[in-house]
Amino acid sequence: MEKEPLIKLPWHGHETIASIPSLLDKGERIEVTLPSNYNHALFRVLHPGKPAAQLEEIDASGGPELLAEIATVTGLEEFATLTQALASADATVQVVSPPKVLITLPSANVKKQ
């Protein structure tokens, strides 16, 4: 069965988080679009040493442990519950502006090579 190249999910809190584990074997990338009001809080958490700037551009990448940082933002705490599932799937995580959480699975990385 061919995997979807990109699965896009709007942010609906618990409902969105609960749907992600079952999608890990159905797609190569999962994109969770967050409301724009999360951009400032995520920027402050992911770039703590940066001075206040007019443009807060986020581009942070890492493994599932990045979810622990995202989960420190009020309203996004449930991202922490995905850490084990994403670690087991050997997924990578990227957070970008406008606020999106991108989950990339190993099958997507193989095709890029």
Short mmCIF file of N, CA, C and O in Angstrom, two decimals, residues 39-75:
data_model
loop_
_atom_site.label_atom_id
_atom_site.label_comp_id
_atom_site.label_asym_id
_atom_site.label_seq_id
_atom_site.Cartn_x
_atom_site.Cartn_y
_atom_site.Cartn_z
N ASN A 39 2.21 31.29 17.61
CA ASN A 39 3.54 31.58 17.08
C ASN A 39 4.45 32.24 18.12
O ASN A 39 5.59 31.84 18.30
N HIS A 40 3.96 33.27 18.79
CA HIS A 40 4.79 33.99 19.76
C HIS A 40 5.25 33.06 20.89
O HIS A 40 6.44 33.03 21.22
N ALA A 41 4.32 32.31 21.48
CA ALA A 41 4.68 31.43 22.59
C ALA A 41 5.67 30.35 22.15
O ALA A 41 6.64 30.05 22.86
N LEU A 42 5.47 29.78 20.98
CA LEU A 42 6.39 28.76 20.48
C LEU A 42 7.77 29.37 20.19
O LEU A 42 8.80 28.76 20.48
N PHE A 43 7.79 30.56 19.63
CA PHE A 43 9.07 31.23 19.37
C PHE A 43 9.84 31.42 20.67
O PHE A 43 11.04 31.14 20.74
N ARG A 44 9.18 31.90 21.71
CA ARG A 44 9.83 32.14 23.00
C ARG A 44 10.37 30.84 23.59
O ARG A 44 11.46 30.81 24.16
N VAL A 45 9.63 29.75 23.46
CA VAL A 45 10.05 28.45 24.02
C VAL A 45 11.20 27.85 23.22
O VAL A 45 12.15 27.33 23.78
N LEU A 46 11.12 27.93 21.89
CA LEU A 46 12.11 27.27 21.04
C LEU A 46 13.35 28.12 20.76
O LEU A 46 14.38 27.60 20.35
N HIS A 47 13.25 29.42 21.01
CA HIS A 47 14.39 30.32 20.80
C HIS A 47 14.52 31.24 22.02
O HIS A 47 14.40 32.46 21.90
N PRO A 48 14.78 30.67 23.20
CA PRO A 48 14.77 31.46 24.44
C PRO A 48 15.82 32.57 24.50
O PRO A 48 15.61 33.57 25.16
N GLY A 49 16.92 32.45 23.82
CA GLY A 49 17.97 33.45 23.89
C GLY A 49 17.81 34.59 22.90
O GLY A 49 18.55 35.56 22.94
N LYS A 50 16.86 34.47 22.01
CA LYS A 50 16.68 35.49 20.98
C LYS A 50 16.00 36.72 21.56
O LYS A 50 15.08 36.61 22.36
N PRO A 51 16.45 37.90 21.15
CA PRO A 51 15.79 39.12 21.62
C PRO A 51 14.41 39.25 20.98
O PRO A 51 14.14 38.66 19.93
N ALA A 52 13.55 40.01 21.64
CA ALA A 52 12.23 40.27 21.08
C ALA A 52 12.42 40.90 19.71
O ALA A 52 13.20 41.83 19.54
N ALA A 53 11.74 40.37 18.73
CA ALA A 53 11.91 40.85 17.37
C ALA A 53 10.54 41.13 16.76
O ALA A 53 9.55 40.54 17.17
N GLN A 54 10.54 42.00 15.78
CA GLN A 54 9.28 42.29 15.11
C GLN A 54 8.79 41.03 14.37
O GLN A 54 7.61 40.73 14.38
N LEU A 55 9.71 40.30 13.76
CA LEU A 55 9.37 39.09 13.05
C LEU A 55 9.90 37.89 13.84
O LEU A 55 11.10 37.74 14.03
N GLU A 56 9.00 37.08 14.33
CA GLU A 56 9.39 35.89 15.10
C GLU A 56 9.22 34.68 14.20
O GLU A 56 8.16 34.07 14.13
N GLU A 57 10.28 34.35 13.51
CA GLU A 57 10.28 33.25 12.54
C GLU A 57 10.80 31.99 13.23
O GLU A 57 11.93 31.97 13.70
N ILE A 58 9.99 30.95 13.24
CA ILE A 58 10.36 29.69 13.88
C ILE A 58 10.83 28.70 12.82
O ILE A 58 10.20 28.55 11.77
N ASP A 59 11.93 28.03 13.11
CA ASP A 59 12.39 26.90 12.31
C ASP A 59 13.27 26.05 13.23
O ASP A 59 14.48 26.25 13.31
N ALA A 60 12.63 25.14 13.93
CA ALA A 60 13.34 24.26 14.87
C ALA A 60 13.09 22.81 14.47
O ALA A 60 11.96 22.44 14.15
N SER A 61 14.15 22.01 14.47
CA SER A 61 14.04 20.61 14.09
C SER A 61 14.69 19.74 15.14
O SER A 61 15.61 20.16 15.83
N GLY A 62 14.21 18.52 15.23
CA GLY A 62 14.80 17.57 16.16
C GLY A 62 14.03 16.27 16.14
O GLY A 62 13.22 16.01 15.24
N GLY A 63 14.27 15.49 17.16
CA GLY A 63 13.56 14.24 17.31
C GLY A 63 12.29 14.46 18.12
O GLY A 63 11.91 15.60 18.40
N PRO A 64 11.66 13.38 18.50
CA PRO A 64 10.43 13.48 19.27
C PRO A 64 10.58 14.25 20.58
O PRO A 64 9.60 14.78 21.10
N GLU A 65 11.82 14.38 21.08
CA GLU A 65 12.03 15.13 22.32
C GLU A 65 11.65 16.61 22.16
O GLU A 65 11.37 17.30 23.13
N LEU A 66 11.60 17.10 20.93
CA LEU A 66 11.16 18.47 20.67
C LEU A 66 9.71 18.68 21.12
O LEU A 66 9.32 19.78 21.47
N LEU A 67 8.95 17.60 21.14
CA LEU A 67 7.56 17.69 21.60
C LEU A 67 7.46 18.11 23.06
O LEU A 67 6.49 18.76 23.46
N ALA A 68 8.46 17.75 23.87
CA ALA A 68 8.45 18.15 25.28
C ALA A 68 8.52 19.67 25.39
O ALA A 68 7.88 20.26 26.26
N GLU A 69 9.28 20.31 24.52
CA GLU A 69 9.37 21.76 24.54
C GLU A 69 8.06 22.39 24.07
O GLU A 69 7.56 23.35 24.66
N ILE A 70 7.48 21.84 22.99
CA ILE A 70 6.20 22.33 22.49
C ILE A 70 5.14 22.22 23.58
O ILE A 70 4.30 23.11 23.75
N ALA A 71 5.18 21.12 24.33
CA ALA A 71 4.18 20.84 25.35
C ALA A 71 4.22 21.80 26.54
O ALA A 71 3.32 21.80 27.36
N THR A 72 5.27 22.63 26.63
CA THR A 72 5.32 23.62 27.72
C THR A 72 4.45 24.83 27.42
O THR A 72 4.23 25.66 28.30
N VAL A 73 3.94 24.93 26.20
CA VAL A 73 3.06 26.03 25.82
C VAL A 73 1.63 25.68 26.24
O VAL A 73 1.13 24.59 25.93
N THR A 74 1.00 26.60 26.94
CA THR A 74 -0.38 26.39 27.38
C THR A 74 -1.28 26.09 26.19
O THR A 74 -1.28 26.82 25.20
N GLY A 75 -2.01 24.99 26.28
CA GLY A 75 -2.89 24.56 25.20
C GLY A 75 -2.30 23.49 24.32
O GLY A 75 -3.01 22.83 23.58
#
